[in-house]
Amino acid sequence: MDQDSNPKRTGVTRRGLLAGSAATVALANAHALADPATPSPAPAPATVPVSLNVNGTKHSLKLDPRVTLLDALRERLGLTGTKKGCDHGQCGACTVHVNGTRINSCLSLAVMHEGDEITTIEGLGLPGNLHPMQAAFVKHDGFQCGYCTPGQICSSVAMLKEFDQGVPSNVTEDLENIVFSDEEVRERMSGNICRCAAYPNIVAAIREVHGGGVA
Ligand code: FES
Ligand code: FES
């Protein structure tokens, strides 16, 4: 021990130093609270009334306006078929239909959907009354863990509708004559990631539904 750090010589102890530091911090905090220039903590967010029409049922909710449609569906309505993968628009697990169009529900605020027709995987079909696309995914083993599957199915149903309406994709060569192909399916479904890589089976399921199979 050197001369200056010996408490017997300096009269300074470790306990005394710590107590002094704590008092200094407390004093600084007190000053910060008293200083009108220091921002005060944000008040608790207000809620707003929102009416969501989901799978044909109207739900009246009060939500923080920052709540995403995905969180409203899962946390407030208990519709946990819609999955949260990345929560920032990169995986497609949260895909639902809004007025028949597919969207990533993690990128959309619930308050933006007052009066919209929202359809989740539960609204497409249920055990005993599956949507043809759900039945095709089962038939072709279009999943392994199943986490991406609700998003894949919602996306593929809307994608086929887009195709039938003549909406082109990045790989469409002839805008006058859009040919259904695996390449078209893969491109149009590229926003839905499958970590289990069940892609060949997913494409097979979609092909069958497009061809009118799997009732
Ligand atoms: S959870 Fe919405 S895109 Fe991944
Ligand atoms: S089936 Fe596992 S992520 Fe697609």
PDB file of C-alpha atoms and ligand atoms in Angstrom:
ATOM      1  CA  MET A   1       0.000   0.000   0.000  1.00  0.00           C
ATOM      2  CA  ASP A   2       1.419   3.398  -0.872  1.00  0.00           C
ATOM      3  CA  GLN A   3       1.537   6.205   1.592  1.00  0.00           C
ATOM      4  CA  ASP A   4      -1.464   8.213   0.314  1.00  0.00           C
ATOM      5  CA  SER A   5      -3.899   5.292   0.195  1.00  0.00           C
ATOM      6  CA  ASN A   6      -3.311   4.281   3.788  1.00  0.00           C
ATOM      7  CA  PRO A   7      -6.478   5.333   5.687  1.00  0.00           C
ATOM      8  CA  LYS A   8      -4.499   5.637   8.918  1.00  0.00           C
ATOM      9  CA  ARG A   9      -2.382   8.347   7.296  1.00  0.00           C
ATOM     10  CA  THR A  10      -4.993  10.144   5.151  1.00  0.00           C
ATOM     11  CA  GLY A  11      -8.080   9.744   7.329  1.00  0.00           C
ATOM     12  CA  VAL A  12     -10.005   8.676   4.171  1.00  0.00           C
ATOM     13  CA  THR A  13     -11.740   5.306   4.235  1.00  0.00           C
ATOM     14  CA  ARG A  14     -13.343   3.351   1.378  1.00  0.00           C
ATOM     15  CA  ARG A  15     -16.726   3.514   3.158  1.00  0.00           C
ATOM     16  CA  GLY A  16     -16.413   7.278   3.477  1.00  0.00           C
ATOM     17  CA  LEU A  17     -15.577   7.660  -0.209  1.00  0.00           C
ATOM     18  CA  LEU A  18     -18.609   5.631  -1.317  1.00  0.00           C
ATOM     19  CA  ALA A  19     -20.954   7.567   0.976  1.00  0.00           C
ATOM     20  CA  GLY A  20     -19.584  10.818  -0.410  1.00  0.00           C
ATOM     21  CA  SER A  21     -20.117   9.687  -4.006  1.00  0.00           C
ATOM     22  CA  ALA A  22     -23.713   8.648  -3.331  1.00  0.00           C
ATOM     23  CA  ALA A  23     -24.468  12.005  -1.753  1.00  0.00           C
ATOM     24  CA  THR A  24     -22.997  13.799  -4.772  1.00  0.00           C
ATOM     25  CA  VAL A  25     -25.175  11.800  -7.193  1.00  0.00           C
ATOM     26  CA  ALA A  26     -28.314  12.432  -5.116  1.00  0.00           C
ATOM     27  CA  LEU A  27     -27.556  16.146  -5.074  1.00  0.00           C
ATOM     28  CA  ALA A  28     -27.062  16.209  -8.858  1.00  0.00           C
ATOM     29  CA  ASN A  29     -30.377  14.441  -9.362  1.00  0.00           C
ATOM     30  CA  ALA A  30     -32.161  16.883  -7.101  1.00  0.00           C
ATOM     31  CA  HIS A  31     -30.755  19.770  -9.126  1.00  0.00           C
ATOM     32  CA  ALA A  32     -31.849  18.109 -12.382  1.00  0.00           C
ATOM     33  CA  LEU A  33     -35.399  17.698 -11.085  1.00  0.00           C
ATOM     34  CA  ALA A  34     -35.560  21.278  -9.937  1.00  0.00           C
ATOM     35  CA  ASP A  35     -34.123  22.635 -13.210  1.00  0.00           C
ATOM     36  CA  PRO A  36     -36.996  23.653 -15.529  1.00  0.00           C
ATOM     37  CA  ALA A  37     -34.671  23.130 -18.527  1.00  0.00           C
ATOM     38  CA  THR A  38     -34.413  19.396 -17.746  1.00  0.00           C
ATOM     39  CA  PRO A  39     -37.063  17.421 -19.674  1.00  0.00           C
ATOM     40  CA  SER A  40     -39.542  15.704 -17.372  1.00  0.00           C
ATOM     41  CA  PRO A  41     -40.608  12.093 -18.002  1.00  0.00           C
ATOM     42  CA  ALA A  42     -43.231  11.678 -20.732  1.00  0.00           C
ATOM     43  CA  PRO A  43     -46.788  11.349 -19.399  1.00  0.00           C
ATOM     44  CA  ALA A  44     -48.573   8.032 -19.786  1.00  0.00           C
ATOM     45  CA  PRO A  45     -49.966   7.791 -23.336  1.00  0.00           C
ATOM     46  CA  ALA A  46     -53.627   8.533 -23.847  1.00  0.00           C
ATOM     47  CA  THR A  47     -55.796   5.904 -25.461  1.00  0.00           C
ATOM     48  CA  VAL A  48     -58.155   6.475 -28.345  1.00  0.00           C
ATOM     49  CA  PRO A  49     -61.290   4.558 -29.265  1.00  0.00           C
ATOM     50  CA  VAL A  50     -60.861   2.281 -32.286  1.00  0.00           C
ATOM     51  CA  SER A  51     -63.369   0.021 -33.953  1.00  0.00           C
ATOM     52  CA  LEU A  52     -61.815  -2.940 -35.761  1.00  0.00           C
ATOM     53  CA  ASN A  53     -63.754  -5.280 -38.001  1.00  0.00           C
ATOM     54  CA  VAL A  54     -61.875  -8.560 -37.851  1.00  0.00           C
ATOM     55  CA  ASN A  55     -63.044 -11.761 -39.514  1.00  0.00           C
ATOM     56  CA  GLY A  56     -66.559 -10.333 -39.727  1.00  0.00           C
ATOM     57  CA  THR A  57     -66.781  -9.321 -36.068  1.00  0.00           C
ATOM     58  CA  LYS A  58     -66.678  -5.717 -34.870  1.00  0.00           C
ATOM     59  CA  HIS A  59     -64.459  -4.989 -31.869  1.00  0.00           C
ATOM     60  CA  SER A  60     -64.564  -1.687 -29.982  1.00  0.00           C
ATOM     61  CA  LEU A  61     -61.213  -1.053 -28.338  1.00  0.00           C
ATOM     62  CA  LYS A  62     -59.320   1.710 -26.596  1.00  0.00           C
ATOM     63  CA  LEU A  63     -55.744   1.699 -27.765  1.00  0.00           C
ATOM     64  CA  ASP A  64     -52.556   3.671 -27.418  1.00  0.00           C
ATOM     65  CA  PRO A  65     -52.316   5.166 -30.931  1.00  0.00           C
ATOM     66  CA  ARG A  66     -48.823   3.679 -31.242  1.00  0.00           C
ATOM     67  CA  VAL A  67     -50.104   0.081 -31.040  1.00  0.00           C
ATOM     68  CA  THR A  68     -49.547  -1.853 -34.254  1.00  0.00           C
ATOM     69  CA  LEU A  69     -52.312  -3.818 -35.911  1.00  0.00           C
ATOM     70  CA  LEU A  70     -50.282  -6.960 -35.189  1.00  0.00           C
ATOM     71  CA  ASP A  71     -50.174  -6.283 -31.452  1.00  0.00           C
ATOM     72  CA  ALA A  72     -53.848  -5.321 -31.353  1.00  0.00           C
ATOM     73  CA  LEU A  73     -54.789  -8.596 -33.044  1.00  0.00           C
ATOM     74  CA  ARG A  74     -52.596 -10.764 -30.855  1.00  0.00           C
ATOM     75  CA  GLU A  75     -52.592  -9.004 -27.492  1.00  0.00           C
ATOM     76  CA  ARG A  76     -56.054  -7.456 -27.406  1.00  0.00           C
ATOM     77  CA  LEU A  77     -58.174  -9.788 -29.532  1.00  0.00           C
ATOM     78  CA  GLY A  78     -56.359 -13.052 -28.796  1.00  0.00           C
ATOM     79  CA  LEU A  79     -55.933 -13.824 -32.508  1.00  0.00           C
ATOM     80  CA  THR A  80     -52.519 -15.394 -32.098  1.00  0.00           C
ATOM     81  CA  GLY A  81     -52.565 -17.182 -35.446  1.00  0.00           C
ATOM     82  CA  THR A  82     -50.930 -14.059 -36.857  1.00  0.00           C
ATOM     83  CA  LYS A  83     -47.269 -14.329 -35.898  1.00  0.00           C
ATOM     84  CA  LYS A  84     -44.627 -11.832 -34.875  1.00  0.00           C
ATOM     85  CA  GLY A  85     -41.315 -12.743 -36.466  1.00  0.00           C
ATOM     86  CA  CYS A  86     -39.135  -9.685 -36.981  1.00  0.00           C
ATOM     87  CA  ASP A  87     -41.612  -6.911 -36.029  1.00  0.00           C
ATOM     88  CA  HIS A  88     -40.155  -4.633 -38.689  1.00  0.00           C
ATOM     89  CA  GLY A  89     -41.410  -5.731 -42.076  1.00  0.00           C
ATOM     90  CA  GLN A  90     -38.803  -8.250 -43.116  1.00  0.00           C
ATOM     91  CA  CYS A  91     -40.280 -11.728 -42.636  1.00  0.00           C
ATOM     92  CA  GLY A  92     -43.984 -11.663 -43.577  1.00  0.00           C
ATOM     93  CA  ALA A  93     -45.058 -13.795 -40.588  1.00  0.00           C
ATOM     94  CA  CYS A  94     -47.555 -11.088 -39.621  1.00  0.00           C
ATOM     95  CA  THR A  95     -49.329 -10.958 -43.003  1.00  0.00           C
ATOM     96  CA  VAL A  96     -53.086 -10.337 -42.869  1.00  0.00           C
ATOM     97  CA  HIS A  97     -55.626  -9.047 -45.376  1.00  0.00           C
ATOM     98  CA  VAL A  98     -56.998  -5.519 -45.158  1.00  0.00           C
ATOM     99  CA  ASN A  99     -59.898  -5.028 -47.550  1.00  0.00           C
ATOM    100  CA  GLY A 100     -58.614  -8.044 -49.474  1.00  0.00           C
ATOM    101  CA  THR A 101     -55.040  -6.783 -49.820  1.00  0.00           C
ATOM    102  CA  ARG A 102     -52.103  -8.389 -48.002  1.00  0.00           C
ATOM    103  CA  ILE A 103     -50.147  -6.206 -45.601  1.00  0.00           C
ATOM    104  CA  ASN A 104     -47.519  -6.662 -42.914  1.00  0.00           C
ATOM    105  CA  SER A 105     -49.533  -5.947 -39.791  1.00  0.00           C
ATOM    106  CA  CYS A 106     -46.369  -5.112 -37.831  1.00  0.00           C
ATOM    107  CA  LEU A 107     -45.874  -2.056 -40.047  1.00  0.00           C
ATOM    108  CA  SER A 108     -49.372  -0.640 -39.668  1.00  0.00           C
ATOM    109  CA  LEU A 109     -50.963   1.126 -36.737  1.00  0.00           C
ATOM    110  CA  ALA A 110     -54.269  -0.272 -35.518  1.00  0.00           C
ATOM    111  CA  VAL A 111     -55.860   3.191 -35.438  1.00  0.00           C
ATOM    112  CA  MET A 112     -55.404   3.424 -39.213  1.00  0.00           C
ATOM    113  CA  HIS A 113     -57.875   0.593 -39.751  1.00  0.00           C
ATOM    114  CA  GLU A 114     -61.109   1.997 -38.413  1.00  0.00           C
ATOM    115  CA  GLY A 115     -63.833   0.607 -40.692  1.00  0.00           C
ATOM    116  CA  ASP A 116     -61.529  -1.693 -42.669  1.00  0.00           C
ATOM    117  CA  GLU A 117     -62.310  -5.359 -43.284  1.00  0.00           C
ATOM    118  CA  ILE A 118     -59.459  -7.267 -41.675  1.00  0.00           C
ATOM    119  CA  THR A 119     -58.993 -10.989 -42.250  1.00  0.00           C
ATOM    120  CA  THR A 120     -56.538 -13.117 -40.299  1.00  0.00           C
ATOM    121  CA  ILE A 121     -55.636 -16.770 -40.757  1.00  0.00           C
ATOM    122  CA  GLU A 122     -58.499 -17.645 -38.383  1.00  0.00           C
ATOM    123  CA  GLY A 123     -60.901 -15.895 -40.741  1.00  0.00           C
ATOM    124  CA  LEU A 124     -59.711 -17.784 -43.801  1.00  0.00           C
ATOM    125  CA  GLY A 125     -60.658 -21.164 -42.435  1.00  0.00           C
ATOM    126  CA  LEU A 126     -60.669 -23.322 -39.346  1.00  0.00           C
ATOM    127  CA  PRO A 127     -60.173 -27.060 -38.697  1.00  0.00           C
ATOM    128  CA  GLY A 128     -63.088 -28.854 -40.290  1.00  0.00           C
ATOM    129  CA  ASN A 129     -63.626 -26.042 -42.770  1.00  0.00           C
ATOM    130  CA  LEU A 130     -60.222 -25.255 -44.218  1.00  0.00           C
ATOM    131  CA  HIS A 131     -59.607 -22.730 -46.945  1.00  0.00           C
ATOM    132  CA  PRO A 132     -58.313 -24.533 -50.087  1.00  0.00           C
ATOM    133  CA  MET A 133     -54.896 -22.958 -49.515  1.00  0.00           C
ATOM    134  CA  GLN A 134     -54.765 -24.276 -45.954  1.00  0.00           C
ATOM    135  CA  ALA A 135     -55.718 -27.735 -47.206  1.00  0.00           C
ATOM    136  CA  ALA A 136     -53.052 -27.542 -49.916  1.00  0.00           C
ATOM    137  CA  PHE A 137     -50.356 -26.619 -47.405  1.00  0.00           C
ATOM    138  CA  VAL A 138     -51.326 -29.676 -45.357  1.00  0.00           C
ATOM    139  CA  LYS A 139     -51.396 -31.925 -48.422  1.00  0.00           C
ATOM    140  CA  HIS A 140     -47.998 -30.753 -49.693  1.00  0.00           C
ATOM    141  CA  ASP A 141     -46.259 -30.427 -46.304  1.00  0.00           C
ATOM    142  CA  GLY A 142     -45.832 -26.729 -46.911  1.00  0.00           C
ATOM    143  CA  PHE A 143     -44.362 -26.209 -43.461  1.00  0.00           C
ATOM    144  CA  GLN A 144     -42.107 -27.710 -40.815  1.00  0.00           C
ATOM    145  CA  CYS A 145     -42.184 -25.681 -37.583  1.00  0.00           C
ATOM    146  CA  GLY A 146     -45.244 -23.800 -38.873  1.00  0.00           C
ATOM    147  CA  TYR A 147     -44.268 -20.392 -37.535  1.00  0.00           C
ATOM    148  CA  CYS A 148     -44.277 -18.680 -40.919  1.00  0.00           C
ATOM    149  CA  THR A 149     -47.286 -20.646 -42.182  1.00  0.00           C
ATOM    150  CA  PRO A 150     -50.200 -18.308 -41.333  1.00  0.00           C
ATOM    151  CA  GLY A 151     -48.368 -15.478 -43.057  1.00  0.00           C
ATOM    152  CA  GLN A 152     -47.484 -17.703 -46.015  1.00  0.00           C
ATOM    153  CA  ILE A 153     -51.102 -18.776 -46.437  1.00  0.00           C
ATOM    154  CA  CYS A 154     -52.599 -15.278 -46.090  1.00  0.00           C
ATOM    155  CA  SER A 155     -49.993 -13.947 -48.475  1.00  0.00           C
ATOM    156  CA  SER A 156     -50.484 -16.672 -51.072  1.00  0.00           C
ATOM    157  CA  VAL A 157     -54.280 -16.275 -51.116  1.00  0.00           C
ATOM    158  CA  ALA A 158     -53.946 -12.542 -51.786  1.00  0.00           C
ATOM    159  CA  MET A 159     -51.082 -13.147 -54.220  1.00  0.00           C
ATOM    160  CA  LEU A 160     -53.233 -15.416 -56.402  1.00  0.00           C
ATOM    161  CA  LYS A 161     -55.886 -12.732 -56.463  1.00  0.00           C
ATOM    162  CA  GLU A 162     -53.280 -10.174 -57.578  1.00  0.00           C
ATOM    163  CA  PHE A 163     -52.122 -12.579 -60.273  1.00  0.00           C
ATOM    164  CA  ASP A 164     -55.656 -13.128 -61.542  1.00  0.00           C
ATOM    165  CA  GLN A 165     -56.145  -9.351 -61.672  1.00  0.00           C
ATOM    166  CA  GLY A 166     -53.139  -9.060 -63.974  1.00  0.00           C
ATOM    167  CA  VAL A 167     -50.793  -7.379 -61.504  1.00  0.00           C
ATOM    168  CA  PRO A 168     -47.234  -7.883 -62.815  1.00  0.00           C
ATOM    169  CA  SER A 169     -44.169  -8.771 -60.752  1.00  0.00           C
ATOM    170  CA  ASN A 170     -40.475  -8.031 -61.136  1.00  0.00           C
ATOM    171  CA  VAL A 171     -39.991 -11.204 -63.174  1.00  0.00           C
ATOM    172  CA  THR A 172     -42.959 -10.730 -65.502  1.00  0.00           C
ATOM    173  CA  GLU A 173     -41.688 -10.647 -69.075  1.00  0.00           C
ATOM    174  CA  ASP A 174     -44.879  -9.989 -71.032  1.00  0.00           C
ATOM    175  CA  LEU A 175     -47.338  -7.597 -69.398  1.00  0.00           C
ATOM    176  CA  GLU A 176     -50.018  -8.583 -71.923  1.00  0.00           C
ATOM    177  CA  ASN A 177     -49.701 -12.259 -71.165  1.00  0.00           C
ATOM    178  CA  ILE A 178     -48.572 -13.002 -67.619  1.00  0.00           C
ATOM    179  CA  VAL A 179     -47.696 -16.671 -67.388  1.00  0.00           C
ATOM    180  CA  PHE A 180     -48.084 -18.472 -64.089  1.00  0.00           C
ATOM    181  CA  SER A 181     -44.776 -20.123 -63.173  1.00  0.00           C
ATOM    182  CA  ASP A 182     -42.701 -21.188 -60.193  1.00  0.00           C
ATOM    183  CA  GLU A 183     -40.523 -18.157 -60.818  1.00  0.00           C
ATOM    184  CA  GLU A 184     -43.556 -15.866 -60.596  1.00  0.00           C
ATOM    185  CA  VAL A 185     -44.691 -17.564 -57.383  1.00  0.00           C
ATOM    186  CA  ARG A 186     -41.267 -17.325 -55.778  1.00  0.00           C
ATOM    187  CA  GLU A 187     -40.913 -13.658 -56.667  1.00  0.00           C
ATOM    188  CA  ARG A 188     -44.406 -12.755 -55.520  1.00  0.00           C
ATOM    189  CA  MET A 189     -43.939 -14.675 -52.261  1.00  0.00           C
ATOM    190  CA  SER A 190     -40.444 -13.324 -51.612  1.00  0.00           C
ATOM    191  CA  GLY A 191     -41.692 -11.169 -48.743  1.00  0.00           C
ATOM    192  CA  ASN A 192     -42.543 -14.290 -46.758  1.00  0.00           C
ATOM    193  CA  ILE A 193     -39.469 -15.915 -45.293  1.00  0.00           C
ATOM    194  CA  CYS A 194     -39.438 -19.549 -44.169  1.00  0.00           C
ATOM    195  CA  ARG A 195     -36.592 -20.362 -41.817  1.00  0.00           C
ATOM    196  CA  CYS A 196     -37.306 -24.080 -42.301  1.00  0.00           C
ATOM    197  CA  ALA A 197     -36.906 -23.630 -46.079  1.00  0.00           C
ATOM    198  CA  ALA A 198     -40.162 -25.379 -46.990  1.00  0.00           C
ATOM    199  CA  TYR A 199     -40.217 -23.361 -50.208  1.00  0.00           C
ATOM    200  CA  PRO A 200     -40.591 -26.191 -52.779  1.00  0.00           C
ATOM    201  CA  ASN A 201     -43.607 -27.521 -50.877  1.00  0.00           C
ATOM    202  CA  ILE A 202     -45.108 -24.052 -50.506  1.00  0.00           C
ATOM    203  CA  VAL A 203     -44.789 -23.482 -54.255  1.00  0.00           C
ATOM    204  CA  ALA A 204     -46.382 -26.886 -54.914  1.00  0.00           C
ATOM    205  CA  ALA A 205     -49.341 -26.010 -52.679  1.00  0.00           C
ATOM    206  CA  ILE A 206     -49.854 -22.661 -54.376  1.00  0.00           C
ATOM    207  CA  ARG A 207     -49.603 -24.225 -57.834  1.00  0.00           C
ATOM    208  CA  GLU A 208     -52.290 -26.719 -56.941  1.00  0.00           C
ATOM    209  CA  VAL A 209     -54.693 -24.085 -55.666  1.00  0.00           C
ATOM    210  CA  HIS A 210     -54.058 -21.943 -58.728  1.00  0.00           C
ATOM    211  CA  GLY A 211     -54.860 -24.935 -60.890  1.00  0.00           C
ATOM    212  CA  GLY A 212     -58.170 -25.344 -59.110  1.00  0.00           C
ATOM    213  CA  GLY A 213     -57.110 -28.284 -56.942  1.00  0.00           C
ATOM    214  CA  VAL A 214     -57.697 -28.984 -53.221  1.00  0.00           C
ATOM    215  CA  ALA A 215     -61.295 -28.092 -52.478  1.00  0.00           C
TER     216      ALA A 215
HETATM  217  S1  FES B   1     -43.315  -9.628 -38.077  1.00  0.00           S
HETATM  218 FE1  FES B   1     -44.091  -8.320 -39.613  1.00  0.00          FE
HETATM  219  S2  FES B   1     -42.769  -8.627 -41.297  1.00  0.00           S
HETATM  220 FE2  FES B   1     -41.867  -9.799 -39.712  1.00  0.00          FE
HETATM  221  S1  FES B   2     -42.175 -23.742 -41.520  1.00  0.00           S
HETATM  222 FE1  FES B   2     -40.711 -23.091 -40.051  1.00  0.00          FE
HETATM  223  S2  FES B   2     -40.314 -21.046 -40.620  1.00  0.00           S
HETATM  224 FE2  FES B   2     -41.543 -21.797 -42.221  1.00  0.00          FE
END
